[in-house]
Amino acid sequence: MGRELRYFEYGDEETSYLAARDPRMAEAIEAVGFIRREVHPDLFAALVNAIMGQQISTKAQATIWKRMTDSLGDVTPECIDALSNDELQAFGLSFRKVSYIKGAAKRVLAGELDLDAIAALPDDEVRRELSGLPGIGAWTAEMLMTFSLQRPDIMSFGDLAIQRGLRMLHHHRRITPELFAKYRRRYSPYGTVASLYLWEIAGGAVSGLRDWAPKTKPKQEGRS
């Protein structure tokens, strides 16, 4: 029997709040409808999946993840630690990613990394603890907070698709940190649901919207 899929949980409370705060977001929510985004509630498995997905396509990540879960079942520190580097690389992982994943597994098993304790911390502390792990930067930490811990108020400035969604929705040429902070405050305490819709907008789910970022002109060769 296959693993039961879990999805980010939200409802009318979140969408009604966002719609009341932002008429343009209200139109996007109406156009897109309810979004089903898969989550990985187990933080260790989600961490492995996140490291696996760095700098590769979503399709490639899904292929490697399926290969791993078909072989291992549940992805746990114990099963990762039991595999050799070569066996992990055979799933399609780079040597560096294997090093990060094996290192995290060994730290969990040694009691040096308590993911349950991290999961109970406030957002800022979770972000700091996760981004301090080898192979986990600020953006990956925020994706883990979104798609594993399901924190309700995460908007990542480092996510280029979210910036694109904001440009498209609000007709901005550029999203500065100050402008991003304004929208983060506007959508709080439901920034994560706003992020879900901004990702959809960035992907073209709402007709009639375009990216207002300035077009970059191709460089012309100098005259000889």
Short mmCIF file of C-alpha atoms in Angstrom, two decimals:
data_model
loop_
_atom_site.label_atom_id
_atom_site.label_comp_id
_atom_site.label_asym_id
_atom_site.label_seq_id
_atom_site.Cartn_x
_atom_site.Cartn_y
_atom_site.Cartn_z
CA MET A 1 0.00 0.00 0.00
CA GLY A 2 1.44 3.39 -0.99
CA ARG A 3 2.26 6.23 1.36
CA GLU A 4 -0.75 8.40 2.15
CA LEU A 5 -0.32 11.87 0.68
CA ARG A 6 -0.67 14.84 3.00
CA TYR A 7 -1.43 18.39 1.90
CA PHE A 8 -0.92 21.84 3.42
CA GLU A 9 -4.00 22.56 5.50
CA TYR A 10 -5.87 25.84 5.15
CA GLY A 11 -9.42 27.01 4.57
CA ASP A 12 -11.88 29.89 4.40
CA GLU A 13 -10.44 31.67 7.43
CA GLU A 14 -7.10 32.21 5.71
CA THR A 15 -8.41 33.03 2.24
CA SER A 16 -11.10 35.38 3.57
CA TYR A 17 -8.50 37.27 5.58
CA LEU A 18 -6.15 37.62 2.61
CA ALA A 19 -9.00 38.67 0.33
CA ALA A 20 -10.07 41.37 2.77
CA ARG A 21 -6.50 42.67 3.04
CA ASP A 22 -5.75 42.73 -0.69
CA PRO A 23 -8.39 43.07 -3.45
CA ARG A 24 -5.95 41.85 -6.10
CA MET A 25 -5.13 38.79 -4.04
CA ALA A 26 -8.88 38.24 -3.64
CA GLU A 27 -9.23 38.08 -7.43
CA ALA A 28 -6.31 35.65 -7.66
CA ILE A 29 -7.77 33.39 -4.98
CA GLU A 30 -11.08 33.35 -6.85
CA ALA A 31 -9.34 32.53 -10.14
CA VAL A 32 -7.04 29.82 -8.77
CA GLY A 33 -9.38 28.14 -6.30
CA PHE A 34 -8.21 25.76 -3.58
CA ILE A 35 -4.57 24.67 -3.80
CA ARG A 36 -3.38 21.19 -2.87
CA ARG A 37 0.34 21.26 -2.05
CA GLU A 38 1.92 18.09 -0.76
CA VAL A 39 3.73 18.24 2.58
CA HIS A 40 6.19 15.92 4.35
CA PRO A 41 5.29 16.09 8.06
CA ASP A 42 8.37 14.06 9.09
CA LEU A 43 11.08 16.70 9.39
CA PHE A 44 14.02 14.36 8.76
CA ALA A 45 12.48 12.95 5.59
CA ALA A 46 11.62 16.49 4.49
CA LEU A 47 15.19 17.60 5.14
CA VAL A 48 16.53 14.77 2.97
CA ASN A 49 14.04 15.65 0.24
CA ALA A 50 14.97 19.35 0.42
CA ILE A 51 18.72 18.70 0.14
CA MET A 52 18.04 16.26 -2.67
CA GLY A 53 16.11 18.90 -4.62
CA GLN A 54 18.73 21.64 -4.53
CA GLN A 55 19.91 22.86 -7.94
CA ILE A 56 17.95 20.24 -9.90
CA SER A 57 14.53 20.33 -11.56
CA THR A 58 11.36 19.44 -9.68
CA LYS A 59 10.92 16.48 -12.02
CA ALA A 60 14.42 15.17 -11.29
CA GLN A 61 13.85 15.61 -7.56
CA ALA A 62 10.59 13.64 -7.73
CA THR A 63 12.31 10.86 -9.67
CA ILE A 64 15.15 10.51 -7.16
CA TRP A 65 12.75 10.71 -4.21
CA LYS A 66 10.52 7.98 -5.66
CA ARG A 67 13.59 5.82 -6.30
CA MET A 68 14.65 6.27 -2.68
CA THR A 69 11.24 5.71 -1.08
CA ASP A 70 10.52 2.70 -3.28
CA SER A 71 13.74 1.17 -1.99
CA LEU A 72 13.70 2.28 1.64
CA GLY A 73 10.04 2.86 2.47
CA ASP A 74 10.18 5.47 5.24
CA VAL A 75 13.27 7.67 5.02
CA THR A 76 14.71 7.61 8.55
CA PRO A 77 18.09 8.45 10.10
CA GLU A 78 18.60 4.74 10.76
CA CYS A 79 18.10 3.61 7.16
CA ILE A 80 20.21 6.46 5.77
CA ASP A 81 23.05 5.72 8.20
CA ALA A 82 22.95 2.03 7.26
CA LEU A 83 23.63 2.77 3.58
CA SER A 84 27.07 3.35 2.12
CA ASN A 85 27.91 6.53 0.24
CA ASP A 86 27.91 4.55 -3.01
CA GLU A 87 24.45 3.15 -2.30
CA LEU A 88 23.08 6.64 -1.67
CA GLN A 89 24.75 8.02 -4.78
CA ALA A 90 23.11 5.22 -6.77
CA PHE A 91 19.75 6.92 -6.15
CA GLY A 92 21.06 9.90 -8.14
CA LEU A 93 22.54 12.03 -5.37
CA SER A 94 25.78 13.95 -5.72
CA PHE A 95 28.68 13.20 -3.38
CA ARG A 96 28.17 16.54 -1.61
CA LYS A 97 24.46 15.90 -1.04
CA VAL A 98 25.24 12.42 0.29
CA SER A 99 27.69 14.02 2.72
CA TYR A 100 25.04 16.47 3.98
CA ILE A 101 22.35 13.79 4.32
CA LYS A 102 24.62 11.24 6.03
CA GLY A 103 25.92 13.96 8.35
CA ALA A 104 22.39 14.91 9.41
CA ALA A 105 21.47 11.26 10.03
CA LYS A 106 24.56 10.67 12.18
CA ARG A 107 23.89 13.81 14.23
CA VAL A 108 20.29 12.75 14.87
CA LEU A 109 21.35 9.25 15.93
CA ALA A 110 24.09 10.64 18.18
CA GLY A 111 21.60 12.93 19.90
CA GLU A 112 23.38 16.05 18.63
CA LEU A 113 20.45 17.12 16.45
CA ASP A 114 16.97 17.04 18.02
CA LEU A 115 14.52 17.73 15.20
CA ASP A 116 11.50 17.36 17.50
CA ALA A 117 12.89 20.10 19.73
CA ILE A 118 13.57 22.32 16.72
CA ALA A 119 10.00 21.79 15.49
CA ALA A 120 8.67 23.17 18.78
CA LEU A 121 10.60 26.46 18.55
CA PRO A 122 9.26 29.85 17.35
CA ASP A 123 9.71 30.68 13.65
CA ASP A 124 12.85 32.80 13.98
CA GLU A 125 14.62 30.16 16.06
CA VAL A 126 13.56 27.34 13.72
CA ARG A 127 14.94 29.32 10.79
CA ARG A 128 18.23 29.93 12.62
CA GLU A 129 18.64 26.30 13.76
CA LEU A 130 17.82 24.76 10.38
CA SER A 131 19.89 27.21 8.33
CA GLY A 132 22.87 26.39 10.55
CA LEU A 133 22.92 22.80 9.30
CA PRO A 134 25.37 21.89 6.52
CA GLY A 135 23.57 22.01 3.18
CA ILE A 136 20.63 24.04 4.53
CA GLY A 137 20.48 27.76 3.74
CA ALA A 138 17.82 30.30 4.68
CA TRP A 139 15.58 29.52 1.68
CA THR A 140 15.70 25.74 2.28
CA ALA A 141 14.96 26.31 5.97
CA GLU A 142 11.89 28.36 5.04
CA MET A 143 10.71 25.68 2.61
CA LEU A 144 11.01 23.10 5.42
CA MET A 145 9.01 25.40 7.67
CA THR A 146 6.37 25.59 4.95
CA PHE A 147 6.17 22.07 3.57
CA SER A 148 7.08 20.03 6.65
CA LEU A 149 6.28 22.02 9.78
CA GLN A 150 3.37 23.79 8.04
CA ARG A 151 4.06 27.09 9.77
CA PRO A 152 1.27 29.52 8.83
CA ASP A 153 3.21 32.74 8.29
CA ILE A 154 6.19 32.03 6.01
CA MET A 155 7.04 34.25 3.03
CA SER A 156 10.55 33.80 1.69
CA PHE A 157 12.28 36.84 0.19
CA GLY A 158 14.84 34.43 -1.26
CA ASP A 159 12.18 32.69 -3.35
CA LEU A 160 12.35 34.15 -6.86
CA ALA A 161 8.93 32.77 -7.81
CA ILE A 162 7.29 34.59 -4.89
CA GLN A 163 8.99 37.80 -5.99
CA ARG A 164 7.75 37.18 -9.53
CA GLY A 165 4.21 36.57 -8.24
CA LEU A 166 4.28 39.88 -6.36
CA ARG A 167 5.54 41.72 -9.44
CA MET A 168 2.78 40.21 -11.55
CA LEU A 169 -0.01 40.76 -9.04
CA HIS A 170 0.91 44.32 -8.05
CA HIS A 171 2.62 45.56 -11.24
CA HIS A 172 6.03 46.19 -9.70
CA ARG A 173 9.20 46.30 -11.75
CA ARG A 174 11.30 45.15 -8.82
CA ILE A 175 10.67 43.76 -5.35
CA THR A 176 13.00 45.43 -2.87
CA PRO A 177 13.44 44.09 0.68
CA GLU A 178 11.41 47.04 1.96
CA LEU A 179 8.56 46.40 -0.47
CA PHE A 180 8.61 42.69 0.32
CA ALA A 181 8.39 43.48 4.05
CA LYS A 182 5.29 45.59 3.35
CA TYR A 183 3.51 42.68 1.70
CA ARG A 184 4.69 40.26 4.37
CA ARG A 185 3.06 42.49 6.99
CA ARG A 186 -0.09 42.80 4.88
CA TYR A 187 -0.53 39.03 4.55
CA SER A 188 0.50 38.14 8.11
CA PRO A 189 -0.47 35.95 9.97
CA TYR A 190 -1.26 33.87 6.85
CA GLY A 191 1.83 34.51 4.78
CA THR A 192 2.21 30.85 3.88
CA VAL A 193 -1.18 30.70 2.16
CA ALA A 194 -0.32 33.95 0.37
CA SER A 195 2.89 32.24 -0.79
CA LEU A 196 0.89 29.33 -2.20
CA TYR A 197 -1.12 31.72 -4.36
CA LEU A 198 1.92 33.77 -5.37
CA TRP A 199 3.59 30.58 -6.62
CA GLU A 200 0.50 29.82 -8.69
CA ILE A 201 0.43 33.36 -10.06
CA ALA A 202 4.12 33.14 -10.97
CA GLY A 203 3.41 29.92 -12.83
CA GLY A 204 0.76 31.57 -15.01
CA ALA A 205 -2.37 30.31 -13.25
CA VAL A 206 -4.11 33.71 -13.46
CA SER A 207 -4.77 34.92 -17.00
CA GLY A 208 -4.08 38.54 -17.90
CA LEU A 209 -1.13 38.97 -15.55
CA ARG A 210 2.42 39.49 -16.74
CA ASP A 211 5.82 40.00 -15.18
CA TRP A 212 6.60 43.72 -14.97
CA ALA A 213 10.35 43.23 -14.47
CA PRO A 214 12.41 45.22 -16.99
CA LYS A 215 13.48 43.23 -20.00
CA THR A 216 17.22 42.70 -20.14
CA LYS A 217 18.68 43.70 -23.47
CA PRO A 218 21.06 41.24 -25.12
CA LYS A 219 24.65 42.43 -25.13
CA GLN A 220 25.82 43.70 -28.48
CA GLU A 221 29.25 42.88 -29.75
CA GLY A 222 31.61 45.82 -30.02
CA ARG A 223 32.68 47.09 -33.40
CA SER A 224 36.14 46.15 -34.55
#
